[in-house]
PDB file of N, CA and C in Angstrom:
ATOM      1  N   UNK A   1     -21.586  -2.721   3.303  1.00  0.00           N
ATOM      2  CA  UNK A   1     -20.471  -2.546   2.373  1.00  0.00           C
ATOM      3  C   UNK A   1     -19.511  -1.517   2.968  1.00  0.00           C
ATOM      4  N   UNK A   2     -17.954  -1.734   3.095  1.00  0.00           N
ATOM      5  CA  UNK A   2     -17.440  -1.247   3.742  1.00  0.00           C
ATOM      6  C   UNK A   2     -16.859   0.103   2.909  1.00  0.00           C
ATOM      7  N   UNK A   3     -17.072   1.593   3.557  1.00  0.00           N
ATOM      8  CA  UNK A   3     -16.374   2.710   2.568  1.00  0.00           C
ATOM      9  C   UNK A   3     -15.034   3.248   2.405  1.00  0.00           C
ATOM     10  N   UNK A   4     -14.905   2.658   3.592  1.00  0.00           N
ATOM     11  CA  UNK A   4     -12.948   2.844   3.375  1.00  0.00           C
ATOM     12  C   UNK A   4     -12.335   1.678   4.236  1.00  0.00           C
ATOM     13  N   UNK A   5     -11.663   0.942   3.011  1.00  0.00           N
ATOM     14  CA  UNK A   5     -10.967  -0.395   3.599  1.00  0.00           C
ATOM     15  C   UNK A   5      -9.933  -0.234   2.643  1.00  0.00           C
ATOM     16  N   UNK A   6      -8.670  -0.667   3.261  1.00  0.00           N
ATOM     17  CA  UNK A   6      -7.297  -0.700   3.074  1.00  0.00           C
ATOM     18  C   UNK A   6      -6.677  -1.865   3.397  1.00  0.00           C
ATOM     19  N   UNK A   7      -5.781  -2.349   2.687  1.00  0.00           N
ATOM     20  CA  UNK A   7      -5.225  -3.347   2.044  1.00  0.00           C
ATOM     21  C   UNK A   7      -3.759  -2.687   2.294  1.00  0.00           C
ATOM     22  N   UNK A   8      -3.288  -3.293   3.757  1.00  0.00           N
ATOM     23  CA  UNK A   8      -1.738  -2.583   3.582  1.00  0.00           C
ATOM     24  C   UNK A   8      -0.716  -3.863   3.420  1.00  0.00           C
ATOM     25  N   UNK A   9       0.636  -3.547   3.056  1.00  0.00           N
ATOM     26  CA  UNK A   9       1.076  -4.691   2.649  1.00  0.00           C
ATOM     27  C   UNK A   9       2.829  -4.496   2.182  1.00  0.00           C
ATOM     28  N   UNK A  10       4.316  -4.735   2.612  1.00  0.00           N
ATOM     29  CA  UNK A  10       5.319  -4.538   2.564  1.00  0.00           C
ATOM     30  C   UNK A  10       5.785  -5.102   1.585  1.00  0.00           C
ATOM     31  N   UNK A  11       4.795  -5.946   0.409  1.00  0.00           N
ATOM     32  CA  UNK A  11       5.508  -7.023  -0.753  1.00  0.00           C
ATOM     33  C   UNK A  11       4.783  -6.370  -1.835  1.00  0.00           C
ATOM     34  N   UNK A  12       5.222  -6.334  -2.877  1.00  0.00           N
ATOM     35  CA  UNK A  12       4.628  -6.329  -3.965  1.00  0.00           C
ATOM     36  C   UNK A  12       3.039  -6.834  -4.185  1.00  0.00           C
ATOM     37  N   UNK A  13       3.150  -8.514  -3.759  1.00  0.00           N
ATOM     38  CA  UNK A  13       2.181  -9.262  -3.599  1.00  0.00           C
ATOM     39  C   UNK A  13       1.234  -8.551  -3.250  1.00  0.00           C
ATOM     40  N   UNK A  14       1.404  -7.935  -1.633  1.00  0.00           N
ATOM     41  CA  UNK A  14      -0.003  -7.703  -1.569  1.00  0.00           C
ATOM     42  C   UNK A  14      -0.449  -6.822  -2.063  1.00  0.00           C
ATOM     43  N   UNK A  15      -0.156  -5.373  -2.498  1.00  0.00           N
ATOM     44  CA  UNK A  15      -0.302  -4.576  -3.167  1.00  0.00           C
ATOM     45  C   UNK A  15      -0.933  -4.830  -5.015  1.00  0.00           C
ATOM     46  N   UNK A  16      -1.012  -6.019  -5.347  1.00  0.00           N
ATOM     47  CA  UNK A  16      -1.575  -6.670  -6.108  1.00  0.00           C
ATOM     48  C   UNK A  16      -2.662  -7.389  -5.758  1.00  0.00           C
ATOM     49  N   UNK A  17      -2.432  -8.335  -4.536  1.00  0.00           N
ATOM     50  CA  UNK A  17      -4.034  -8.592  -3.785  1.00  0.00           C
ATOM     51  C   UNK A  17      -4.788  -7.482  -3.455  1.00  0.00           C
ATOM     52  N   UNK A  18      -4.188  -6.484  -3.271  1.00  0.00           N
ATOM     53  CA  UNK A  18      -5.731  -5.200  -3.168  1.00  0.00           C
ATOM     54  C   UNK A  18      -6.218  -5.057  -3.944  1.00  0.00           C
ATOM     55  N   UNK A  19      -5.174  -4.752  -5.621  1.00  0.00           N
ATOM     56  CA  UNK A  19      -5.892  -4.324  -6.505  1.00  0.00           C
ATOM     57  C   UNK A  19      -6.357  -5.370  -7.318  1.00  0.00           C
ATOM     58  N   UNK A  20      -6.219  -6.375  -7.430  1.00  0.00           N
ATOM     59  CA  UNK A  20      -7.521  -7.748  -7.363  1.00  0.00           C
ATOM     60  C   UNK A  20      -8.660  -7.855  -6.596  1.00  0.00           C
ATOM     61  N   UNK A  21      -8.426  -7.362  -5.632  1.00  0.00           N
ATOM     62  CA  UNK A  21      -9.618  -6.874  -4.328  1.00  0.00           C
ATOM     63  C   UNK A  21     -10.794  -6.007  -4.878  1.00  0.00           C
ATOM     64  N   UNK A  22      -9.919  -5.291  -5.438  1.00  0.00           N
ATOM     65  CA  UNK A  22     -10.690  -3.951  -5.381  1.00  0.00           C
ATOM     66  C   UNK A  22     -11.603  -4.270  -6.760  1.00  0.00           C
ATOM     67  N   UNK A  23     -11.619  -5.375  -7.407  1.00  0.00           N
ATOM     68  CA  UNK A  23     -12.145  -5.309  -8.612  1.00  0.00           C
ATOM     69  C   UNK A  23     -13.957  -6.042  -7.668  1.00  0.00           C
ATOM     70  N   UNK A  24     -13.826  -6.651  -6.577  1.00  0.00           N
ATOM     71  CA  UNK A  24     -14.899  -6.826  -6.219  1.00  0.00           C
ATOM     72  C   UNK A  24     -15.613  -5.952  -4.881  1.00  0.00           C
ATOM     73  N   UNK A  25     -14.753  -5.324  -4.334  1.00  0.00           N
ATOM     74  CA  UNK A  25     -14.635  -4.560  -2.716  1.00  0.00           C
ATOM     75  C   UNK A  25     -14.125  -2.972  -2.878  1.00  0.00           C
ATOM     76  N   UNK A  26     -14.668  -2.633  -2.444  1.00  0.00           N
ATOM     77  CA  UNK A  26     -14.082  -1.131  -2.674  1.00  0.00           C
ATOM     78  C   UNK A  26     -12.458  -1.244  -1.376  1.00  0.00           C
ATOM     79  N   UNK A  27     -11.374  -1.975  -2.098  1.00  0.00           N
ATOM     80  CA  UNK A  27     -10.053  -1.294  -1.532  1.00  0.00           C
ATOM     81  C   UNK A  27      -9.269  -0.504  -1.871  1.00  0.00           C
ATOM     82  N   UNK A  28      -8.242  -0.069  -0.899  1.00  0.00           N
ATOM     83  CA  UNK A  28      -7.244   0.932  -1.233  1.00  0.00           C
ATOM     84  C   UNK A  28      -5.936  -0.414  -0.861  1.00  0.00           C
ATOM     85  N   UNK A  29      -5.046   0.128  -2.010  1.00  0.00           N
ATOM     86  CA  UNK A  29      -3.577  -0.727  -1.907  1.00  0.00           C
ATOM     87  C   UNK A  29      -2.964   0.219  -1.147  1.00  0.00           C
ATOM     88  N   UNK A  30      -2.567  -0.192  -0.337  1.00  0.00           N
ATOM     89  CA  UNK A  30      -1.403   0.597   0.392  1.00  0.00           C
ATOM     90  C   UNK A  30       0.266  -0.084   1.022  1.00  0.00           C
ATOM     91  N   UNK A  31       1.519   0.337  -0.137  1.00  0.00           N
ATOM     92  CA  UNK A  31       2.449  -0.385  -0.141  1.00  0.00           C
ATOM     93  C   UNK A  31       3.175   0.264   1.110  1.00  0.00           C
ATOM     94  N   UNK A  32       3.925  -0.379   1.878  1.00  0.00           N
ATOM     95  CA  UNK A  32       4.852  -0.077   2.732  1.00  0.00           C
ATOM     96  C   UNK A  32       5.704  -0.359   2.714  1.00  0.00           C
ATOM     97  N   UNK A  33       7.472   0.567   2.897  1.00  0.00           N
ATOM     98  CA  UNK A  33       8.507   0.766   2.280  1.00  0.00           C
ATOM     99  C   UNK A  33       8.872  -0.313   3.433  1.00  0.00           C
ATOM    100  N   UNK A  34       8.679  -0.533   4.846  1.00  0.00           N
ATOM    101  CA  UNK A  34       9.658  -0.995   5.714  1.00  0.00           C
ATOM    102  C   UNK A  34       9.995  -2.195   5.525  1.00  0.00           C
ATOM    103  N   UNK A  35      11.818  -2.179   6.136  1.00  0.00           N
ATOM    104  CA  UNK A  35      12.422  -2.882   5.738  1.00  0.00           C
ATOM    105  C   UNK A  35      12.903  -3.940   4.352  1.00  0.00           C
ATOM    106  N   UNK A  36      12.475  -2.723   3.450  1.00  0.00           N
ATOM    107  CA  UNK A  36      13.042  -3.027   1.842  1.00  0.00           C
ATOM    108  C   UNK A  36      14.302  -2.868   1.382  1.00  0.00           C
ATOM    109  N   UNK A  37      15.313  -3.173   0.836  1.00  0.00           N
ATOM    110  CA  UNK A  37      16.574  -2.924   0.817  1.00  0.00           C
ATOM    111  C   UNK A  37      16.577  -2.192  -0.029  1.00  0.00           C
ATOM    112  N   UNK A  38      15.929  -1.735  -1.194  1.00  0.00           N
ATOM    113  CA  UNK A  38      15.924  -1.155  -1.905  1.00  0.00           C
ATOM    114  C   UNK A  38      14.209  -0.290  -2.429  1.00  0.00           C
ATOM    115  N   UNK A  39      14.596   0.498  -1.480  1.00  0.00           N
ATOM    116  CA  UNK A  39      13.393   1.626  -1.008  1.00  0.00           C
ATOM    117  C   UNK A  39      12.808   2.150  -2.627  1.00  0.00           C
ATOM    118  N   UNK A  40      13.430   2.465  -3.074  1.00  0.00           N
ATOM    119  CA  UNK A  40      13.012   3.233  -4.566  1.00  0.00           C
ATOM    120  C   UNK A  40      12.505   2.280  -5.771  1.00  0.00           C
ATOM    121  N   UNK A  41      13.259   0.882  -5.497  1.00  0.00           N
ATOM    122  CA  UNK A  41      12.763  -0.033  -6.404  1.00  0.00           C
ATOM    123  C   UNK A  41      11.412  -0.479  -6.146  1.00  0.00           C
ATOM    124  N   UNK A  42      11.108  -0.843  -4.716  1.00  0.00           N
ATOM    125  CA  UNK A  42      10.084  -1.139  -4.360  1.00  0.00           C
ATOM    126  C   UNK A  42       9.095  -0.250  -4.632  1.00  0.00           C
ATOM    127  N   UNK A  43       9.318   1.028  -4.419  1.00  0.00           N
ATOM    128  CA  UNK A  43       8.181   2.069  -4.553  1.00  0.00           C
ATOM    129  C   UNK A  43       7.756   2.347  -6.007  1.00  0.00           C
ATOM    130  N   UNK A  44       8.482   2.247  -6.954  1.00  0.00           N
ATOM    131  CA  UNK A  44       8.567   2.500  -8.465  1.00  0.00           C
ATOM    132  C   UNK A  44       7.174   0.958  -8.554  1.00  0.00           C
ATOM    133  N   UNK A  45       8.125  -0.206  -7.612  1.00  0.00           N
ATOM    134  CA  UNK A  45       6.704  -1.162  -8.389  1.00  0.00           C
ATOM    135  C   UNK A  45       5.875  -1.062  -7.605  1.00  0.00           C
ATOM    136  N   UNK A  46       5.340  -0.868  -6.145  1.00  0.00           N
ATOM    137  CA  UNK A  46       4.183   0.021  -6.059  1.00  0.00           C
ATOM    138  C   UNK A  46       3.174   0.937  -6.613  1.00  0.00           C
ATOM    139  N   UNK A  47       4.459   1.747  -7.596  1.00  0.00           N
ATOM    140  CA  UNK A  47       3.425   2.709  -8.121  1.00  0.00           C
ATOM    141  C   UNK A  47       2.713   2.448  -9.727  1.00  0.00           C
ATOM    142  N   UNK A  48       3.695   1.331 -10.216  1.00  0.00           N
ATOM    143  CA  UNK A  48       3.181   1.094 -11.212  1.00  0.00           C
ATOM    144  C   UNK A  48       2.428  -0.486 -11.218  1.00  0.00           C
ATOM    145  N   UNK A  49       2.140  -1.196 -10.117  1.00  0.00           N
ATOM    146  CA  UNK A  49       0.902  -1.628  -9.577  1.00  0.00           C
ATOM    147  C   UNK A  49      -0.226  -1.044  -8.961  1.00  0.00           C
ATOM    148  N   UNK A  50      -0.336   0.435  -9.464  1.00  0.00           N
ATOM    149  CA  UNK A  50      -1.658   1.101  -8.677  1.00  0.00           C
ATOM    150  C   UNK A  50      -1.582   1.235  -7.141  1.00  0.00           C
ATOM    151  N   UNK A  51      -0.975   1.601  -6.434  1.00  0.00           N
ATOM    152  CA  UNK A  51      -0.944   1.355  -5.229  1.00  0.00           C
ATOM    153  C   UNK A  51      -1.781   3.103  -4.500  1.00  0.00           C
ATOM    154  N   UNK A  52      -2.425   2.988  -4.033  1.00  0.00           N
ATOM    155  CA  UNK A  52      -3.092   4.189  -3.734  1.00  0.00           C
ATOM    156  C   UNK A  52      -2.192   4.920  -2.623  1.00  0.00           C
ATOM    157  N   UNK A  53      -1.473   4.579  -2.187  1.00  0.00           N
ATOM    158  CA  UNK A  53      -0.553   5.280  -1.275  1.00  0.00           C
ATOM    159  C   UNK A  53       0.291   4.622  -0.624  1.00  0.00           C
ATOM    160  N   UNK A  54       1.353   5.183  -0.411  1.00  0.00           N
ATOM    161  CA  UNK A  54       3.291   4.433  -0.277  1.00  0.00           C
ATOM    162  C   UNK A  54       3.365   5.221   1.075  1.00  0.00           C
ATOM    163  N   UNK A  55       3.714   3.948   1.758  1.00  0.00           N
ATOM    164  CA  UNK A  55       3.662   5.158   3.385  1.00  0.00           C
ATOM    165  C   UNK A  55       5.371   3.948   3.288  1.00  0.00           C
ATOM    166  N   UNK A  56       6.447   5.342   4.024  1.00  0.00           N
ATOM    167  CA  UNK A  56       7.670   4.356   4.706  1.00  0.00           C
ATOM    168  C   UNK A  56       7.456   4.114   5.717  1.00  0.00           C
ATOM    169  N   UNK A  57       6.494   3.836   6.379  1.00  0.00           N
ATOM    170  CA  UNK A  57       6.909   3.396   7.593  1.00  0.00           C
ATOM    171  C   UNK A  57       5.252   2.737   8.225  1.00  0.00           C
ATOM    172  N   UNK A  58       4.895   1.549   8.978  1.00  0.00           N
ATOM    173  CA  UNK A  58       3.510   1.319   9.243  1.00  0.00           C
ATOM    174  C   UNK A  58       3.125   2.411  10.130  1.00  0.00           C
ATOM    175  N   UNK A  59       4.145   3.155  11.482  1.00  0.00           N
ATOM    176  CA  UNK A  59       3.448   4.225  11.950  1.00  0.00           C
ATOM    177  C   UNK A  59       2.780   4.955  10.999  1.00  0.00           C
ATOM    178  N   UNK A  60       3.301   5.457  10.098  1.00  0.00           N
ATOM    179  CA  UNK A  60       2.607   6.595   9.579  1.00  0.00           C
ATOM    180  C   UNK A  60       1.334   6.561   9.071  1.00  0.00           C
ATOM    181  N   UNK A  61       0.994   4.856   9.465  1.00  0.00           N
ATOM    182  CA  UNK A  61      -0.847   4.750   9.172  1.00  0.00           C
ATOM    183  C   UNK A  61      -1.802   5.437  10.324  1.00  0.00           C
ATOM    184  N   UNK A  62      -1.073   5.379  11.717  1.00  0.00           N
ATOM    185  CA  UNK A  62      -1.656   6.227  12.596  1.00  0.00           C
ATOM    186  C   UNK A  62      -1.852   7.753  11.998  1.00  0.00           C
ATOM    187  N   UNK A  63      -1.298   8.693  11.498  1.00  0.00           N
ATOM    188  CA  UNK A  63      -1.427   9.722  11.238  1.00  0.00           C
ATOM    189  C   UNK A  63      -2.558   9.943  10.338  1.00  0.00           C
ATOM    190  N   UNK A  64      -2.572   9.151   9.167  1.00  0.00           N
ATOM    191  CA  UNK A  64      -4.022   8.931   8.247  1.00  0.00           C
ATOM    192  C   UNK A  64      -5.113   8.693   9.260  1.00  0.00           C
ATOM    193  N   UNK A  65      -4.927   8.115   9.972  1.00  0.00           N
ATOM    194  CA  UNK A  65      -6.327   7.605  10.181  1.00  0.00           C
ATOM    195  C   UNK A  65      -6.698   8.442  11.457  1.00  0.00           C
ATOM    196  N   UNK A  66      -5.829   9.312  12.007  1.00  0.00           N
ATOM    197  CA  UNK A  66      -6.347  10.362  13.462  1.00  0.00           C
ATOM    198  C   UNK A  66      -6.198  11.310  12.124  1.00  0.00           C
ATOM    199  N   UNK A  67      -6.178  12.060  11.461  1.00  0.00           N
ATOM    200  CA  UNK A  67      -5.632  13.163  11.132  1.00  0.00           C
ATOM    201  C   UNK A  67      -4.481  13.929  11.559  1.00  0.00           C
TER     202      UNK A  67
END
């Protein structure tokens, strides 16, 4: 069973497939801002789809995951 698995994802959608996920898998939603035209809208429904963390940019998954 996996202890940290992430579910990253630039649409709404998937950020809803995690947290459908997560009702059987231990995931984390993780929405990503890039290339959204409207950065704040997107993130507002990120956050009120549960999204465990809003990164702008996919680099910045390197930084999570080296420390």
């Amino acid at each position: 069973k996996p202890a940290n698995t992430a579910y990253i994802g630039a649409n709404l959608g998937d950020v809803q497939a995690a947290t459908a996920a997560n009702q059987t898998a231990p995931f984390a939603a993780i929405g990503c801002l890039i290339g959204a035209h409207d950065k704040e809208f997107l993130r507002s429904e990120f956050e009120n789809n549960r999204a465990r963390m809003i990164l702008g940019h996919p680099n910045h998954l390197k930084e999570l995951i080296l420390g």
